[in-house]
Structure formats: structure tokens, C-alpha cells
């Protein structure tokens, strides 16, 4: 989970941990998330990222991830409807318009993670 807003980040992390009964990592910006991915530690099954963040926004993060790990599942979320097309063009697997219902996020995780196991 990558979002500079702590409240949103904590809400999504807690909801996902409950929903999928897995560890969920959180990062404040794209740079820190990308740095973690570059360490080759336990690679996350799915990356959920906000668009509007300082230092490295979610679209730049998405572009970097898809170049290096094309099959990595990436979900982009934003309040700006125009971001959906940009995210899609960069290879996002799903888009969540903010504000979203937590069930919408659960459905995406179900589709890409739980149902594929």
C-alpha cells in the first residue's frame, strides 16, 4: 500500500490484512516502495498506490514497476478521473476512484490474488 495520507494508508492496510489474512506493507511514497521492491525481499503479490504523492507519484511508480516487473499486479487509486486513462496506458491492472468502497478493493484483491491461488 503506497499513499502519503496516513489515515488512508492505515485503513487500507488494516482492511486488507483482515480480508486476505496476509502481511500488508505500507509506504509513504513511490521512492520508498520502489526501493523495497529493488531489494528482492519477499515481493508483494499486489501493489495498491495512490497517484497524488510527493517525491514520486503513483503513475511514475507504476511506470517503473511495469518496466522492471511487467507481470506485477498494480492497482492505482485517485480522486482525479483523468488519472484512470493515464494509469491504464501505463499498464495498471485496476483503477479505484477515490473515495471508494472498501468492498471494491476487496473485489480487486479477490480477482487478482485469492482466486488465482
Short mmCIF file of C-alpha atoms in Angstrom, two decimals:
data_model
loop_
_atom_site.label_atom_id
_atom_site.label_comp_id
_atom_site.label_asym_id
_atom_site.label_seq_id
_atom_site.Cartn_x
_atom_site.Cartn_y
_atom_site.Cartn_z
CA UNK A 1 0.00 0.00 0.00
CA UNK A 2 1.54 3.27 -1.14
CA UNK A 3 -0.11 6.53 -0.06
CA UNK A 4 1.20 9.67 1.59
CA UNK A 5 -2.02 10.03 3.60
CA UNK A 6 -1.51 8.04 6.81
CA UNK A 7 -5.22 7.67 7.54
CA UNK A 8 -5.95 6.17 4.12
CA UNK A 9 -2.85 4.01 4.28
CA UNK A 10 -3.71 2.62 7.72
CA UNK A 11 -7.34 2.00 6.77
CA UNK A 12 -6.44 0.07 3.64
CA UNK A 13 -3.64 -1.88 5.34
CA UNK A 14 -5.91 -2.97 8.19
CA UNK A 15 -8.77 -3.85 5.84
CA UNK A 16 -6.52 -5.90 3.58
CA UNK A 17 -4.88 -7.72 6.47
CA UNK A 18 -8.34 -8.70 7.68
CA UNK A 19 -9.63 -9.56 4.20
CA UNK A 20 -6.78 -11.71 2.93
CA UNK A 21 -5.12 -12.69 6.20
CA UNK A 22 -1.65 -11.72 4.95
CA UNK A 23 1.04 -9.26 5.81
CA UNK A 24 0.48 -5.90 4.15
CA UNK A 25 3.35 -3.46 3.77
CA UNK A 26 2.88 0.29 3.62
CA UNK A 27 4.98 3.09 2.17
CA UNK A 28 4.60 6.89 2.17
CA UNK A 29 5.76 7.45 -1.40
CA UNK A 30 6.77 5.76 -4.61
CA UNK A 31 10.50 6.01 -3.97
CA UNK A 32 10.32 4.03 -0.73
CA UNK A 33 8.08 1.38 -2.32
CA UNK A 34 10.39 1.05 -5.33
CA UNK A 35 13.45 0.85 -3.06
CA UNK A 36 11.80 -2.04 -1.20
CA UNK A 37 10.96 -3.85 -4.44
CA UNK A 38 14.57 -3.45 -5.59
CA UNK A 39 15.84 -5.31 -2.50
CA UNK A 40 14.35 -8.57 -3.80
CA UNK A 41 12.92 -9.34 -0.38
CA UNK A 42 9.52 -11.01 -0.21
CA UNK A 43 7.91 -9.46 -3.24
CA UNK A 44 4.33 -8.28 -2.71
CA UNK A 45 1.58 -10.07 -4.63
CA UNK A 46 -0.18 -6.80 -5.41
CA UNK A 47 0.68 -3.11 -5.20
CA UNK A 48 -2.02 -0.56 -4.40
CA UNK A 49 -0.91 3.03 -4.89
CA UNK A 50 -2.36 6.50 -4.78
CA UNK A 51 -1.48 8.82 -7.66
CA UNK A 52 -1.01 12.11 -5.84
CA UNK A 53 2.09 11.78 -3.66
CA UNK A 54 5.24 13.84 -3.15
CA UNK A 55 8.68 12.77 -4.40
CA UNK A 56 7.42 10.05 -6.76
CA UNK A 57 3.77 9.92 -7.71
CA UNK A 58 1.81 6.75 -8.28
CA UNK A 59 1.93 6.95 -12.07
CA UNK A 60 5.73 7.22 -12.07
CA UNK A 61 5.83 4.29 -9.64
CA UNK A 62 3.51 2.28 -11.88
CA UNK A 63 5.66 3.00 -14.93
CA UNK A 64 8.84 1.94 -13.10
CA UNK A 65 7.26 -1.25 -11.78
CA UNK A 66 5.80 -2.32 -15.12
CA UNK A 67 9.13 -1.74 -16.89
CA UNK A 68 11.05 -3.87 -14.40
CA UNK A 69 8.35 -6.38 -13.38
CA UNK A 70 5.70 -6.41 -16.16
CA UNK A 71 3.58 -9.12 -14.53
CA UNK A 72 3.38 -7.38 -11.13
CA UNK A 73 -0.27 -6.59 -10.28
CA UNK A 74 -0.73 -2.83 -9.77
CA UNK A 75 -3.88 -1.06 -8.61
CA UNK A 76 -3.95 2.72 -8.91
CA UNK A 77 -6.31 4.94 -6.95
CA UNK A 78 -7.04 8.63 -7.41
CA UNK A 79 -9.61 11.37 -6.92
CA UNK A 80 -8.86 12.62 -10.45
CA UNK A 81 -10.89 10.77 -13.10
CA UNK A 82 -8.30 11.70 -15.76
CA UNK A 83 -5.77 9.52 -13.93
CA UNK A 84 -7.69 6.39 -14.93
CA UNK A 85 -6.68 6.70 -18.59
CA UNK A 86 -3.08 7.52 -17.69
CA UNK A 87 -2.94 4.54 -15.34
CA UNK A 88 -4.45 2.26 -17.97
CA UNK A 89 -1.98 3.48 -20.61
CA UNK A 90 0.89 2.68 -18.24
CA UNK A 91 -0.36 -0.86 -17.60
CA UNK A 92 -2.39 -0.62 -14.39
CA UNK A 93 -4.36 -3.78 -13.73
CA UNK A 94 -7.16 -1.91 -11.97
CA UNK A 95 -8.20 1.62 -11.00
CA UNK A 96 -10.08 2.77 -7.91
CA UNK A 97 -11.76 6.17 -7.98
CA UNK A 98 -11.49 7.89 -4.60
CA UNK A 99 -13.46 7.82 -2.47
CA UNK A 100 -14.07 4.12 -2.95
CA UNK A 101 -15.89 1.43 -1.03
CA UNK A 102 -13.59 -0.99 0.72
CA UNK A 103 -15.58 -3.81 -0.90
CA UNK A 104 -14.37 -2.54 -4.29
CA UNK A 105 -10.80 -3.05 -3.14
CA UNK A 106 -11.66 -6.48 -1.70
CA UNK A 107 -13.14 -7.50 -5.07
CA UNK A 108 -9.95 -6.49 -6.88
CA UNK A 109 -7.77 -8.39 -4.42
CA UNK A 110 -10.10 -11.39 -4.73
CA UNK A 111 -9.83 -11.30 -8.53
CA UNK A 112 -6.05 -10.98 -8.76
CA UNK A 113 -4.78 -12.74 -5.66
CA UNK A 114 -7.22 -15.03 -3.87
CA UNK A 115 -8.88 -16.53 -6.97
CA UNK A 116 -5.53 -17.31 -8.61
CA UNK A 117 -4.21 -19.45 -5.77
#
